[in-house]
mmCIF file of C-alpha atoms in Angstrom:
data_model
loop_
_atom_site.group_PDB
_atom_site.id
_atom_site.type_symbol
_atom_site.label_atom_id
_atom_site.label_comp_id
_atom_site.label_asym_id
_atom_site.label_seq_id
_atom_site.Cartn_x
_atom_site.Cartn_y
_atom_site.Cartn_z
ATOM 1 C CA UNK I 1 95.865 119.517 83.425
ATOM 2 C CA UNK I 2 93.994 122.250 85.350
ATOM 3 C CA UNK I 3 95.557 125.376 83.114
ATOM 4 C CA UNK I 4 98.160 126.242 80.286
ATOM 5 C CA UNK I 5 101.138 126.859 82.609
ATOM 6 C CA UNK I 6 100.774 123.240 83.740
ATOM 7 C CA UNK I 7 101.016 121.664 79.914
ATOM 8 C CA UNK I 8 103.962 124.149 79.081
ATOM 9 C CA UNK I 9 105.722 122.626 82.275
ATOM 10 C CA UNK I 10 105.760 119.224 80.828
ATOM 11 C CA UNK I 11 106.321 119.924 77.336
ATOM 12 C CA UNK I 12 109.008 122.170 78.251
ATOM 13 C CA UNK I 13 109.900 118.409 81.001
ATOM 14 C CA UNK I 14 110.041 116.879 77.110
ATOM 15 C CA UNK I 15 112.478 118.945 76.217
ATOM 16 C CA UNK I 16 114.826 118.229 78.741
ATOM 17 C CA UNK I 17 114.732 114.585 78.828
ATOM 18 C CA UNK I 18 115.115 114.803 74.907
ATOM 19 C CA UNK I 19 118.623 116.356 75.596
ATOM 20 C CA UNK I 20 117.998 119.784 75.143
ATOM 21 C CA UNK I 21 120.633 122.566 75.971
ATOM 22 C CA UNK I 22 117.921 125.274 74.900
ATOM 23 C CA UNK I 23 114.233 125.895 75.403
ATOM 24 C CA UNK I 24 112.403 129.014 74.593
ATOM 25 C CA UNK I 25 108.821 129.323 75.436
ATOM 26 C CA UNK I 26 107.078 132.007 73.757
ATOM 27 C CA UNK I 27 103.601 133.552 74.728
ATOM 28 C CA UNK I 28 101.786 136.270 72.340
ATOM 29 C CA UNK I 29 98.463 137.513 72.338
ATOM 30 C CA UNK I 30 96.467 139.158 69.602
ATOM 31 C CA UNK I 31 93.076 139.991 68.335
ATOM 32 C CA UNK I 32 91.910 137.337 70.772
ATOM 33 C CA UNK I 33 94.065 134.783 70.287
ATOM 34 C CA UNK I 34 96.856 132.858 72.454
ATOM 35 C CA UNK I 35 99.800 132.035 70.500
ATOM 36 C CA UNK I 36 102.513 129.344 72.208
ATOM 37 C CA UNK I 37 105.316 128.376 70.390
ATOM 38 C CA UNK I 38 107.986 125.869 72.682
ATOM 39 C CA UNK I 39 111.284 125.537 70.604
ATOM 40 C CA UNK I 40 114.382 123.315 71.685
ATOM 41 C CA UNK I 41 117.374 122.301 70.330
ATOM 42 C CA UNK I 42 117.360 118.075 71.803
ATOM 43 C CA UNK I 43 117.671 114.868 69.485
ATOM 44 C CA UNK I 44 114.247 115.673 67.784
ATOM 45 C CA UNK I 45 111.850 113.039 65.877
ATOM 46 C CA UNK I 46 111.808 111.459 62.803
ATOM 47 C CA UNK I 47 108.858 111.580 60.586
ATOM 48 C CA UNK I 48 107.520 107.932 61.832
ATOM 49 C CA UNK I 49 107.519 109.418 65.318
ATOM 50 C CA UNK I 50 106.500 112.611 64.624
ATOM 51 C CA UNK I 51 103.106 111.001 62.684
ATOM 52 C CA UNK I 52 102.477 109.487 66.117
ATOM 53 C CA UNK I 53 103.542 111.715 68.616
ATOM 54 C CA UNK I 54 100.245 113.069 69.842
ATOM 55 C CA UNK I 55 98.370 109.407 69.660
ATOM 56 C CA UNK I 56 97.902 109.253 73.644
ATOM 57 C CA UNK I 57 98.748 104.838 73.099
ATOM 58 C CA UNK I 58 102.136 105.821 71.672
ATOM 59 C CA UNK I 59 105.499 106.980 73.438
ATOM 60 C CA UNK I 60 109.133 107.873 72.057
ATOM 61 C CA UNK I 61 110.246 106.715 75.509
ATOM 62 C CA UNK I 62 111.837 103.396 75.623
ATOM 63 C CA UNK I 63 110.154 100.684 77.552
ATOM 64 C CA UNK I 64 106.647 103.228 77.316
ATOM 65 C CA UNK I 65 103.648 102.343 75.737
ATOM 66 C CA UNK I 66 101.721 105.624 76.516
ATOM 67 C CA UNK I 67 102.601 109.018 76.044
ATOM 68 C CA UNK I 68 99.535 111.964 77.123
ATOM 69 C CA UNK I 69 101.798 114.913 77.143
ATOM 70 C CA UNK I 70 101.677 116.220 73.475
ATOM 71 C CA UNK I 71 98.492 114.682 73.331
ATOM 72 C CA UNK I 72 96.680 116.514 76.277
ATOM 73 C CA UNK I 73 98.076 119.657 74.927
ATOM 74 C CA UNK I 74 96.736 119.204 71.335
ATOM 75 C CA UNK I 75 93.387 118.356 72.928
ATOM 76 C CA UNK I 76 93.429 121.685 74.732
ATOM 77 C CA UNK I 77 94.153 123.610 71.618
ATOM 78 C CA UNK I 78 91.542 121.722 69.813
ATOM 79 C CA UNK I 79 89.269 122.495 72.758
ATOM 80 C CA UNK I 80 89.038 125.809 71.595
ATOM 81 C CA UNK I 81 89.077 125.680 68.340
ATOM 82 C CA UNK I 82 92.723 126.596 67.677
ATOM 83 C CA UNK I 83 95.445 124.543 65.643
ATOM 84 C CA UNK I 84 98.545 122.938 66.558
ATOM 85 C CA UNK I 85 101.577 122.233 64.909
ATOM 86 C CA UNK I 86 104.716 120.206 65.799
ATOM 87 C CA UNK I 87 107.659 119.913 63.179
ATOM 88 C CA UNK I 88 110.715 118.347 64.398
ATOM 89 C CA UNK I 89 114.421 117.410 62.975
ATOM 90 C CA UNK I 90 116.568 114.465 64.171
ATOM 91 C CA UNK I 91 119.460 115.992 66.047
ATOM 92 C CA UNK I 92 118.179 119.638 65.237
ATOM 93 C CA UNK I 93 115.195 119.963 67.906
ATOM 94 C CA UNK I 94 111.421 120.231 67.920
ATOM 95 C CA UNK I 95 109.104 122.934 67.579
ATOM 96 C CA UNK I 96 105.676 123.219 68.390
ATOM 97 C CA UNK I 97 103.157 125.898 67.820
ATOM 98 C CA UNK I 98 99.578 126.224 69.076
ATOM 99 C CA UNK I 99 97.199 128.922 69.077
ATOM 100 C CA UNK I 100 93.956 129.151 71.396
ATOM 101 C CA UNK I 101 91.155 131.092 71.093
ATOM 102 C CA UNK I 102 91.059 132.843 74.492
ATOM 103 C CA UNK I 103 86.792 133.978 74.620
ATOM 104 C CA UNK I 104 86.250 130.316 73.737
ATOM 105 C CA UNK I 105 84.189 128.294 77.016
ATOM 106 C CA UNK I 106 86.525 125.363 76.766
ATOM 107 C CA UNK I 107 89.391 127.797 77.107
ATOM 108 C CA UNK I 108 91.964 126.479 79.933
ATOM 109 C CA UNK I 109 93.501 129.659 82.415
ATOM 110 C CA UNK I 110 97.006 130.260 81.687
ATOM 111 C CA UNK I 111 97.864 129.815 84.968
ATOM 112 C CA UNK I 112 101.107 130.767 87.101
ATOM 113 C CA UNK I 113 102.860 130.725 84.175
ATOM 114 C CA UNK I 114 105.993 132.446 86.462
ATOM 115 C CA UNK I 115 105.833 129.129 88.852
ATOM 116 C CA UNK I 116 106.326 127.059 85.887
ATOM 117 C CA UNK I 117 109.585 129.463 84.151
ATOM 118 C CA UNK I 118 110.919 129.549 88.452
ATOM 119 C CA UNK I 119 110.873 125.527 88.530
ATOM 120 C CA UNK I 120 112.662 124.840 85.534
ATOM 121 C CA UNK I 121 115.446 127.132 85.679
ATOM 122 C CA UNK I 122 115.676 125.825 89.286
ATOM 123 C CA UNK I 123 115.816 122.212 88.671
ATOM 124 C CA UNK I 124 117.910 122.457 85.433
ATOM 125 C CA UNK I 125 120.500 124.900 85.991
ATOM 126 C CA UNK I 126 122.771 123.660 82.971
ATOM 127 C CA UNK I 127 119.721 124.528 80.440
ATOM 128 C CA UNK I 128 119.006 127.768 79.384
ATOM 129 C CA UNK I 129 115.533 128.827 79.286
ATOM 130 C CA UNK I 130 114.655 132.315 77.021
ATOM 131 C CA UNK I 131 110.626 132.807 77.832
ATOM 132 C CA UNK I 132 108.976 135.668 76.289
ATOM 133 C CA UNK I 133 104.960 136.801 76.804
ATOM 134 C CA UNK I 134 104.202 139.854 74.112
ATOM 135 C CA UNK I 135 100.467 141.463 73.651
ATOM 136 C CA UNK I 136 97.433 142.505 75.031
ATOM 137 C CA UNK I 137 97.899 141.312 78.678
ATOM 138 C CA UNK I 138 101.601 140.765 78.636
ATOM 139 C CA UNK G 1 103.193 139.257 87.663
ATOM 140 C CA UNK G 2 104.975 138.249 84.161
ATOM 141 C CA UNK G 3 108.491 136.863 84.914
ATOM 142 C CA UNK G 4 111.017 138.693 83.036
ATOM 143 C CA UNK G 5 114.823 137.178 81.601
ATOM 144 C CA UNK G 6 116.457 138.801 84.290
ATOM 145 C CA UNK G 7 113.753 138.036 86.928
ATOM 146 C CA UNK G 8 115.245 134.227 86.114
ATOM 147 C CA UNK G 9 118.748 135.410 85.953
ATOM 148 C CA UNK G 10 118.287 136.340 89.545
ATOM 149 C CA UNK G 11 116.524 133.092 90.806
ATOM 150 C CA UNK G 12 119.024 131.224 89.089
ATOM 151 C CA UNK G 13 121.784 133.225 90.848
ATOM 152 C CA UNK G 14 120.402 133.323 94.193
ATOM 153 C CA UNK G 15 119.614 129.402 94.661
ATOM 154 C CA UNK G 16 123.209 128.672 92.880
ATOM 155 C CA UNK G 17 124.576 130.392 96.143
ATOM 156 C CA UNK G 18 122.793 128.216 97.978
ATOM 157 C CA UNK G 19 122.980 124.983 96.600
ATOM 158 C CA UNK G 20 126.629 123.447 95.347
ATOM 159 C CA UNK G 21 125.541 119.788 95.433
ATOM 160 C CA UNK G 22 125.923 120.558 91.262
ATOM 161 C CA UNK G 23 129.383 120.600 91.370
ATOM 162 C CA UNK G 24 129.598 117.298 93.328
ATOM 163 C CA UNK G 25 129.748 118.516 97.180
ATOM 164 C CA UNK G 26 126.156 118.238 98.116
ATOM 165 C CA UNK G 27 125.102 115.474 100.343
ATOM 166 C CA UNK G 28 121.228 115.061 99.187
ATOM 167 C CA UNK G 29 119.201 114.902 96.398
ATOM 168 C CA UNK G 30 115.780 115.595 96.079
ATOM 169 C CA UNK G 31 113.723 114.338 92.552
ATOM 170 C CA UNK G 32 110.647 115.541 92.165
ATOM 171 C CA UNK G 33 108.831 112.957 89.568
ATOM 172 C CA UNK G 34 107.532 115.491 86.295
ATOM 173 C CA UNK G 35 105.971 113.287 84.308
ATOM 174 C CA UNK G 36 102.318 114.003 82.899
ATOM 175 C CA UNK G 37 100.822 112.081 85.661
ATOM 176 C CA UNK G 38 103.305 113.781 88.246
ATOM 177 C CA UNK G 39 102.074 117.269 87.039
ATOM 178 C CA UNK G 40 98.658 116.602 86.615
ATOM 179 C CA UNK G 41 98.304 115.878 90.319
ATOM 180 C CA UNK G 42 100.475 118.618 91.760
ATOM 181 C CA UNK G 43 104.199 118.013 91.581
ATOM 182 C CA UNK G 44 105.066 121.749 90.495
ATOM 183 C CA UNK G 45 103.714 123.375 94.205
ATOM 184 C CA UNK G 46 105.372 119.731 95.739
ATOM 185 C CA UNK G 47 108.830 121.347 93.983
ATOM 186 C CA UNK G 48 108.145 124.825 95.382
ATOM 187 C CA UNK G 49 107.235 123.168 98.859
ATOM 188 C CA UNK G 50 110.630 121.307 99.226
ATOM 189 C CA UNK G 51 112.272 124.810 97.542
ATOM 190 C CA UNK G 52 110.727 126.836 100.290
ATOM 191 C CA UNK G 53 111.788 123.933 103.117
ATOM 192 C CA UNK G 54 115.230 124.479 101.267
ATOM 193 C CA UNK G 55 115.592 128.414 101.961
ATOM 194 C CA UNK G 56 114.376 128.165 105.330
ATOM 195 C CA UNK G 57 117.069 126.127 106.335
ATOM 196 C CA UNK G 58 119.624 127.360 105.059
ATOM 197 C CA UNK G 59 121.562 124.041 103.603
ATOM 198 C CA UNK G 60 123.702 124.629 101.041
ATOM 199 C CA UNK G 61 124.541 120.937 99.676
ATOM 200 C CA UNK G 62 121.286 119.552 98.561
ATOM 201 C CA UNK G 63 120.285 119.364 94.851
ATOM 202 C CA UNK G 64 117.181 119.444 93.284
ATOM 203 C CA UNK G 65 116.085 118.030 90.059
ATOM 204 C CA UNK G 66 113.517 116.523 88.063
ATOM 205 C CA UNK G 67 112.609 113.168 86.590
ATOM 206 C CA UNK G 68 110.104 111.680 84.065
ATOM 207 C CA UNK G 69 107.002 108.911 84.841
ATOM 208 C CA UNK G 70 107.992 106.139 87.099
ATOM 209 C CA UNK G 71 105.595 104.099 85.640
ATOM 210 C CA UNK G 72 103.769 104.666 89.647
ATOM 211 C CA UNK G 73 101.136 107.065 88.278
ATOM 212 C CA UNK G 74 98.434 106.407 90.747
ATOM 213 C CA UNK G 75 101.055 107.222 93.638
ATOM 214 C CA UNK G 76 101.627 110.813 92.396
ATOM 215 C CA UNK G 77 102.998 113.290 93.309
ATOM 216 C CA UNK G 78 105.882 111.348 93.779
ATOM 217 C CA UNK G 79 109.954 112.451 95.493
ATOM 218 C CA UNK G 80 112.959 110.590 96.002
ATOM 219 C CA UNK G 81 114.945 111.052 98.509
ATOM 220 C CA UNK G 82 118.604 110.040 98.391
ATOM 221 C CA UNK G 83 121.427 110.898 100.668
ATOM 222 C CA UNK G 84 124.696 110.447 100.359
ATOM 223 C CA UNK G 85 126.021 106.584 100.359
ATOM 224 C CA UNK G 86 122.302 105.464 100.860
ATOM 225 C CA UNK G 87 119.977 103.876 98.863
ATOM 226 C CA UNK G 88 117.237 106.265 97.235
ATOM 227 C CA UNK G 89 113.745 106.339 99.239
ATOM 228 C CA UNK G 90 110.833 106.876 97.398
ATOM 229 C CA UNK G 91 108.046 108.855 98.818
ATOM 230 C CA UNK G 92 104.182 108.827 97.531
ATOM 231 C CA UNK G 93 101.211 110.914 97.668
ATOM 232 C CA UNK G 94 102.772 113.885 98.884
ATOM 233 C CA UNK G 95 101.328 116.958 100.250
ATOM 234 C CA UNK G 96 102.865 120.610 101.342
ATOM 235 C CA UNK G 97 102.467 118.890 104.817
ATOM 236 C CA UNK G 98 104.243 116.016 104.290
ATOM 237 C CA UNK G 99 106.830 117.962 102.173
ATOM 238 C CA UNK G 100 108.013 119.266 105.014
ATOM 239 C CA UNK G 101 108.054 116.657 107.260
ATOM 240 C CA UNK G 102 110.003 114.896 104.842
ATOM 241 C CA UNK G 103 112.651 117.538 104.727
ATOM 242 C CA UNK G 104 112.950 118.098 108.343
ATOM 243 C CA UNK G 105 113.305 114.319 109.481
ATOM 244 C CA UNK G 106 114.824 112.216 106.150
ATOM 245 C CA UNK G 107 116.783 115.151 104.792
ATOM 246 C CA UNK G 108 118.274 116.911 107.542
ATOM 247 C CA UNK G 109 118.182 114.067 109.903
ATOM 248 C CA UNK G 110 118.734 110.913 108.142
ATOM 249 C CA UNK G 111 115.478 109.310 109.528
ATOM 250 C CA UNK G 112 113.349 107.616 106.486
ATOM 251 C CA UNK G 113 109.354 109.014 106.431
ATOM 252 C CA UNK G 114 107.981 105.416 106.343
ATOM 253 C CA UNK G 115 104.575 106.342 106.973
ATOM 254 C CA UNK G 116 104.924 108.303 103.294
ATOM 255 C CA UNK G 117 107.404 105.917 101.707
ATOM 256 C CA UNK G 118 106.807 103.382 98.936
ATOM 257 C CA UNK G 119 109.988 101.808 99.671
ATOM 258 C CA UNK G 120 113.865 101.818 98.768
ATOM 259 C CA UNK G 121 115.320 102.278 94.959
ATOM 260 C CA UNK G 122 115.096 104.263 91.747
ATOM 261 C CA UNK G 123 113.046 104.023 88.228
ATOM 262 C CA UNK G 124 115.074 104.894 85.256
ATOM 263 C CA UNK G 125 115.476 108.304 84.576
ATOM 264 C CA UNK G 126 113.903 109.370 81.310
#
């Protein structure tokens, strides 16, 4: 993935095909740091799942063997020396948080973060989609 | 340019008056494959491409929407195509250019983009 705004797009794709009704994307930066925290409300993962989520050789998605998505994304927050979190609840949702540290070389553009937001509410009209960006360059 | 709630309240309102395929009268679809692989080579500007082909013609019956890997990643970006009472057609390594020739021949005038088309049928959405 060439920047942020691309990995959001197919977390946020996750989401969706996970049954969401709900998706908030939140963007906040501070002393330096990029915080992202993608919330939904779909089926959500068990703890066997979640413990394997972000293996790239495993997928929740029937008849899948690989899965990159989480993956890729937890390798860009790693990248820079950030953390990432998922929890998630069986019929509840999933959250995930990740924080990157933005002066770091390995640090990924955010990208056209808009173009991302424009092509989901677009393609998903029935889902709604709260996205928030709060800090130093909101 | 940071997109605001009501920035997507507007987009949303705007394309619903254009497009009523949603509520069952639309006479194309248009599925633009989102998977990681899809993404990764460029299926978010193939989305705006067909989007943009979309407003410029006007058409008010053709939906868009989104589906997971195909399982075809090294054909990516990947679209399918269906209209109305015809089988899906499933287009590969597409490009702004061929977005748009895609559009103007298969959707608006029935005729099937071979020279960009894998061939007839749908993956499993998911």
């Amino acid at each position: 993935m060439e920047d942020l705004s691309l990995h959001i797009l197919d977390i946020v794709e996750n989401s969706i095909r996970a049954g969401a009704e709900h998706v908030s994307v939140k963007l906040n930066e501070k002393d330096g740091v990029l915080f992202l925290s993608i919330e939904d409300d779909g089926k959500g993962m068990d703890k066997r799942i979640l413990q394997r989520v972000t293996s790239p050789f495993y997928s929740s998605k029937e008849g899948k063997k690989f899965g990159l998505g989480l993956s890729l994304l937890k390798h860009a927050v790693l990248e820079t020396k950030g953390s990432f979190e998922i929890n998630s609840s069986v019929g509840k949702g999933t959250r995930i948080r990740a924080s990157f540290i933005r002066n770091h070389p390995d640090m990924k553009p955010l990208g056209d973060i808009s173009l991302t937001m424009k092509m989901l509410r677009l393609s998903h009209p029935g889902i709604e989609f709260i996205y928030e960006f709060t800090g130093n360059s909101a | 340019m940071k997109l605001k709630p009501e920035d997507l309240k507007k987009i949303s309102d705007k394309m619903e008056a254009s497009t009523n395929l949603r509520s069952g009268a639309g006479r194309a679809k248009i599925t633009v494959h989102m998977g990681t692989c899809g993404i990764a080579t460029g299926s978010r500007d193939i989305m705006k491409a067909f989007l943009e082909e979309l407003e410029t013609s006007g058409q008010k019956d053709i939906l868009f929407t989104t589906s997971g890997c195909a399982g075809l990643c090294s054909h990516e970006p990947m679209a399918t195509i269906e209209i109305k009472g015809e089988s899906p057609v499933k287009y590969v390594h597409l490009t702004k250019e061929k977005v748009k020739k895609i559009f103007d021949e298969h959707v608006m005038k029935g005729n099937i983009v071979e020279e960009s088309a894998l061939g007839r049928g749908s993956e499993r959405v998911g």
